[in-house]
């Protein structure tokens, strides 16, 4: 059975073709994501005097946390997802995404490792950040800064290993720009902005504490 991935000589014994179309997968994922963002935005409005920035951050951390756990988690713990005769939605997501990076369907060890750390550690930590912001916990910015560094490190490993391994894992230019670059870019520029903000907040808090102790 042939497959739609690159390189063409990639061996995938037992591969079962996609049963959902690209449109079905994207509409379901984007629709569910928008629902989560809207729900968190509305709920955050009832959490007291939170700024719009904090409410937006809660939306992001809820979205990214659930993505890490519910989307990336199944990939890590389902090594035979591309061989299942009756695949679930998450299996189909990864068969589709693999058109932009076939290391997923090939179960590349570095990719599985990065995704495993992301799902097990950064996923729950992201959801904890939602609670920390809503409750105004003292560790909120330290937590956000730490998770952002983890996400940025994961992205660096992801892109650098792709380059070192040949940079030829996408089925076409469309999948390169839409999946490999586009889909992952959110976990580069958003964590960068959040890390910068949290760094400034942490430095300001330490500076204020030094003034008090003089």
Tab-separated table of C-alpha atoms in Angstrom:
chain	number	residue	atom	x	y	z
A	1	UNK	CA	0.000	0.000	0.000
A	2	UNK	CA	1.445	3.366	-1.035
A	3	UNK	CA	1.465	6.461	1.118
A	4	UNK	CA	1.365	10.232	0.476
A	5	UNK	CA	4.498	11.107	2.460
A	6	UNK	CA	8.038	12.165	1.661
A	7	UNK	CA	10.524	10.759	1.014
A	8	UNK	CA	8.786	8.369	-1.374
A	9	UNK	CA	10.941	5.429	-0.242
A	10	UNK	CA	9.771	5.759	3.368
A	11	UNK	CA	8.658	2.311	4.494
A	12	UNK	CA	5.345	2.168	6.380
A	13	UNK	CA	4.243	-1.468	6.565
A	14	UNK	CA	0.539	-1.782	7.334
A	15	UNK	CA	-0.238	1.838	6.474
A	16	UNK	CA	-3.984	2.580	6.319
A	17	UNK	CA	-4.959	5.604	4.170
A	18	UNK	CA	-6.740	8.593	5.652
A	19	UNK	CA	-10.481	8.158	6.091
A	20	UNK	CA	-11.211	11.827	6.838
A	21	UNK	CA	-10.586	14.640	4.395
A	22	UNK	CA	-8.286	17.545	5.145
A	23	UNK	CA	-11.340	19.801	5.398
A	24	UNK	CA	-13.080	17.557	7.927
A	25	UNK	CA	-9.982	17.438	10.123
A	26	UNK	CA	-9.253	21.164	9.981
A	27	UNK	CA	-12.860	22.268	10.498
A	28	UNK	CA	-13.207	20.007	13.539
A	29	UNK	CA	-9.891	21.095	15.051
A	30	UNK	CA	-10.309	24.807	14.387
A	31	UNK	CA	-13.955	24.771	15.484
A	32	UNK	CA	-13.140	23.012	18.748
A	33	UNK	CA	-10.204	25.353	19.372
A	34	UNK	CA	-12.376	28.430	18.852
A	35	UNK	CA	-14.954	26.994	21.249
A	36	UNK	CA	-12.268	26.534	23.922
A	37	UNK	CA	-10.950	30.057	23.407
A	38	UNK	CA	-14.433	31.560	23.599
A	39	UNK	CA	-15.372	29.521	26.687
A	40	UNK	CA	-12.209	30.526	28.562
A	41	UNK	CA	-12.626	34.160	27.540
A	42	UNK	CA	-16.181	34.232	28.906
A	43	UNK	CA	-15.275	32.379	32.091
A	44	UNK	CA	-12.246	34.594	32.704
A	45	UNK	CA	-14.555	37.597	32.659
A	46	UNK	CA	-16.090	36.299	35.878
A	47	UNK	CA	-12.773	35.786	37.677
A	48	UNK	CA	-12.579	39.233	39.193
A	49	UNK	CA	-10.624	42.206	37.933
A	50	UNK	CA	-8.414	40.553	35.376
A	51	UNK	CA	-6.907	42.653	32.624
A	52	UNK	CA	-7.663	41.842	29.003
A	53	UNK	CA	-4.064	40.706	28.639
A	54	UNK	CA	-4.433	38.218	31.471
A	55	UNK	CA	-7.682	36.930	29.991
A	56	UNK	CA	-6.022	36.470	26.614
A	57	UNK	CA	-3.166	34.650	28.317
A	58	UNK	CA	-5.649	32.330	30.008
A	59	UNK	CA	-7.133	31.568	26.587
A	60	UNK	CA	-3.709	30.792	25.158
A	61	UNK	CA	-2.598	28.594	28.045
A	62	UNK	CA	-5.873	26.653	27.979
A	63	UNK	CA	-5.591	26.160	24.214
A	64	UNK	CA	-1.945	25.141	24.226
A	65	UNK	CA	-2.329	22.948	27.304
A	66	UNK	CA	-5.242	20.997	25.850
A	67	UNK	CA	-3.425	20.751	22.508
A	68	UNK	CA	-0.348	19.285	24.198
A	69	UNK	CA	-2.354	16.767	26.191
A	70	UNK	CA	-5.231	15.804	23.890
A	71	UNK	CA	-3.550	16.089	20.476
A	72	UNK	CA	0.130	15.404	21.088
A	73	UNK	CA	-0.445	12.925	23.909
A	74	UNK	CA	-2.214	10.326	21.728
A	75	UNK	CA	0.572	10.569	19.150
A	76	UNK	CA	3.202	9.752	21.755
A	77	UNK	CA	1.352	6.801	23.247
A	78	UNK	CA	-0.098	5.341	20.024
A	79	UNK	CA	2.880	4.152	17.973
A	80	UNK	CA	0.690	2.211	15.520
A	81	UNK	CA	-1.722	5.070	14.761
A	82	UNK	CA	-1.071	4.862	11.006
A	83	UNK	CA	-1.931	1.143	10.895
A	84	UNK	CA	-5.310	1.181	12.640
A	85	UNK	CA	-8.191	-0.133	10.558
A	86	UNK	CA	-10.664	1.917	12.627
A	87	UNK	CA	-8.735	5.099	13.412
A	88	UNK	CA	-10.029	7.772	15.742
A	89	UNK	CA	-9.908	11.493	15.059
A	90	UNK	CA	-6.458	11.904	16.638
A	91	UNK	CA	-4.991	9.155	14.457
A	92	UNK	CA	-6.330	10.968	11.412
A	93	UNK	CA	-4.887	14.284	12.607
A	94	UNK	CA	-1.392	12.845	12.715
A	95	UNK	CA	-1.686	11.058	9.391
A	96	UNK	CA	-2.716	14.386	7.870
A	97	UNK	CA	-0.038	16.428	9.669
A	98	UNK	CA	2.625	13.923	8.597
A	99	UNK	CA	2.207	15.278	5.076
A	100	UNK	CA	4.082	18.290	6.417
A	101	UNK	CA	6.547	16.270	8.504
A	102	UNK	CA	6.797	12.542	7.840
A	103	UNK	CA	8.967	12.062	10.932
A	104	UNK	CA	5.698	11.701	12.832
A	105	UNK	CA	4.368	8.779	10.855
A	106	UNK	CA	7.901	7.314	10.757
A	107	UNK	CA	8.086	7.540	14.577
A	108	UNK	CA	11.373	9.435	14.588
A	109	UNK	CA	12.858	9.042	18.068
A	110	UNK	CA	13.798	12.710	18.534
A	111	UNK	CA	10.322	13.831	17.486
A	112	UNK	CA	8.592	11.340	19.779
A	113	UNK	CA	10.826	12.413	22.669
A	114	UNK	CA	10.120	16.127	22.202
A	115	UNK	CA	6.392	15.493	21.880
A	116	UNK	CA	6.435	13.223	24.922
A	117	UNK	CA	8.028	15.880	27.130
A	118	UNK	CA	5.612	18.446	25.742
A	119	UNK	CA	2.529	16.316	26.410
A	120	UNK	CA	3.505	15.038	29.859
A	121	UNK	CA	5.144	18.139	31.349
A	122	UNK	CA	4.232	21.253	29.396
A	123	UNK	CA	0.590	20.291	28.893
A	124	UNK	CA	-0.331	20.108	32.590
A	125	UNK	CA	1.932	23.084	33.362
A	126	UNK	CA	0.044	25.166	30.786
A	127	UNK	CA	-3.279	24.353	32.429
A	128	UNK	CA	-1.745	25.206	35.796
A	129	UNK	CA	-0.850	28.594	34.313
A	130	UNK	CA	-4.548	29.200	33.608
A	131	UNK	CA	-5.316	28.629	37.280
A	132	UNK	CA	-2.317	30.692	38.413
A	133	UNK	CA	-3.399	33.714	36.369
A	134	UNK	CA	-7.027	33.463	37.444
A	135	UNK	CA	-6.026	33.118	41.113
A	136	UNK	CA	-3.226	35.696	40.917
A	137	UNK	CA	-0.716	33.229	42.332
A	138	UNK	CA	2.762	34.526	43.142
A	139	UNK	CA	4.352	31.866	40.925
A	140	UNK	CA	2.310	32.811	37.847
A	141	UNK	CA	5.039	34.603	35.904
A	142	UNK	CA	7.787	32.178	36.900
A	143	UNK	CA	5.605	29.320	35.692
A	144	UNK	CA	4.713	31.052	32.430
A	145	UNK	CA	8.342	31.960	31.771
A	146	UNK	CA	9.482	28.391	32.429
A	147	UNK	CA	6.876	26.791	30.180
A	148	UNK	CA	7.637	29.289	27.421
A	149	UNK	CA	11.325	28.372	27.576
A	150	UNK	CA	10.352	24.707	27.323
A	151	UNK	CA	8.176	25.369	24.284
A	152	UNK	CA	10.863	27.437	22.573
A	153	UNK	CA	13.494	24.794	23.302
A	154	UNK	CA	11.203	22.133	21.864
A	155	UNK	CA	10.711	24.192	18.698
A	156	UNK	CA	14.467	24.679	18.321
A	157	UNK	CA	15.102	20.951	18.633
A	158	UNK	CA	12.232	20.264	16.233
A	159	UNK	CA	13.489	22.566	13.475
A	160	UNK	CA	17.213	21.910	13.949
A	161	UNK	CA	16.849	18.116	13.854
A	162	UNK	CA	14.721	18.431	10.707
A	163	UNK	CA	17.540	20.392	9.075
A	164	UNK	CA	20.257	17.999	10.230
A	165	UNK	CA	18.271	14.971	9.065
A	166	UNK	CA	17.912	16.211	5.496
A	167	UNK	CA	15.085	18.753	5.496
A	168	UNK	CA	12.951	16.657	3.121
A	169	UNK	CA	9.959	15.534	5.156
A	170	UNK	CA	7.052	17.336	3.461
A	171	UNK	CA	4.927	16.125	0.571
A	172	UNK	CA	4.863	19.527	-1.157
A	173	UNK	CA	5.623	23.218	-0.667
A	174	UNK	CA	2.051	23.744	0.528
A	175	UNK	CA	2.485	21.335	3.435
A	176	UNK	CA	5.877	22.803	4.248
A	177	UNK	CA	4.485	26.314	4.662
A	178	UNK	CA	1.048	25.429	6.040
A	179	UNK	CA	1.977	22.630	8.458
A	180	UNK	CA	5.709	22.552	9.128
A	181	UNK	CA	6.172	26.328	9.316
A	182	UNK	CA	2.689	27.823	9.744
A	183	UNK	CA	1.197	25.503	12.355
A	184	UNK	CA	4.360	25.533	14.458
A	185	UNK	CA	5.017	29.266	14.233
A	186	UNK	CA	2.421	29.978	16.944
A	187	UNK	CA	4.637	28.127	19.437
A	188	UNK	CA	7.549	30.373	18.532
A	189	UNK	CA	6.268	33.937	18.502
A	190	UNK	CA	3.590	33.651	21.206
A	191	UNK	CA	5.866	32.033	23.842
A	192	UNK	CA	8.549	34.572	22.936
A	193	UNK	CA	6.202	37.479	23.675
A	194	UNK	CA	4.907	35.884	26.876
A	195	UNK	CA	8.429	35.102	28.089
A	196	UNK	CA	9.486	38.711	27.525
A	197	UNK	CA	6.452	39.972	29.436
A	198	UNK	CA	6.946	37.589	32.343
A	199	UNK	CA	10.658	38.385	32.498
A	200	UNK	CA	9.852	42.075	32.855
A	201	UNK	CA	7.241	41.338	35.543
A	202	UNK	CA	9.669	39.163	37.504
A	203	UNK	CA	12.441	41.768	37.294
A	204	UNK	CA	10.045	44.511	38.401
A	205	UNK	CA	8.886	42.442	41.384
A	206	UNK	CA	12.470	41.724	42.458
A	207	UNK	CA	13.374	45.377	42.029
A	208	UNK	CA	10.423	46.475	44.162
A	209	UNK	CA	11.373	43.969	46.858
A	210	UNK	CA	14.931	45.306	46.948
A	211	UNK	CA	13.605	48.824	47.454
A	212	UNK	CA	11.452	47.637	50.382
A	213	UNK	CA	14.388	45.954	52.109
A	214	UNK	CA	16.663	49.002	51.934
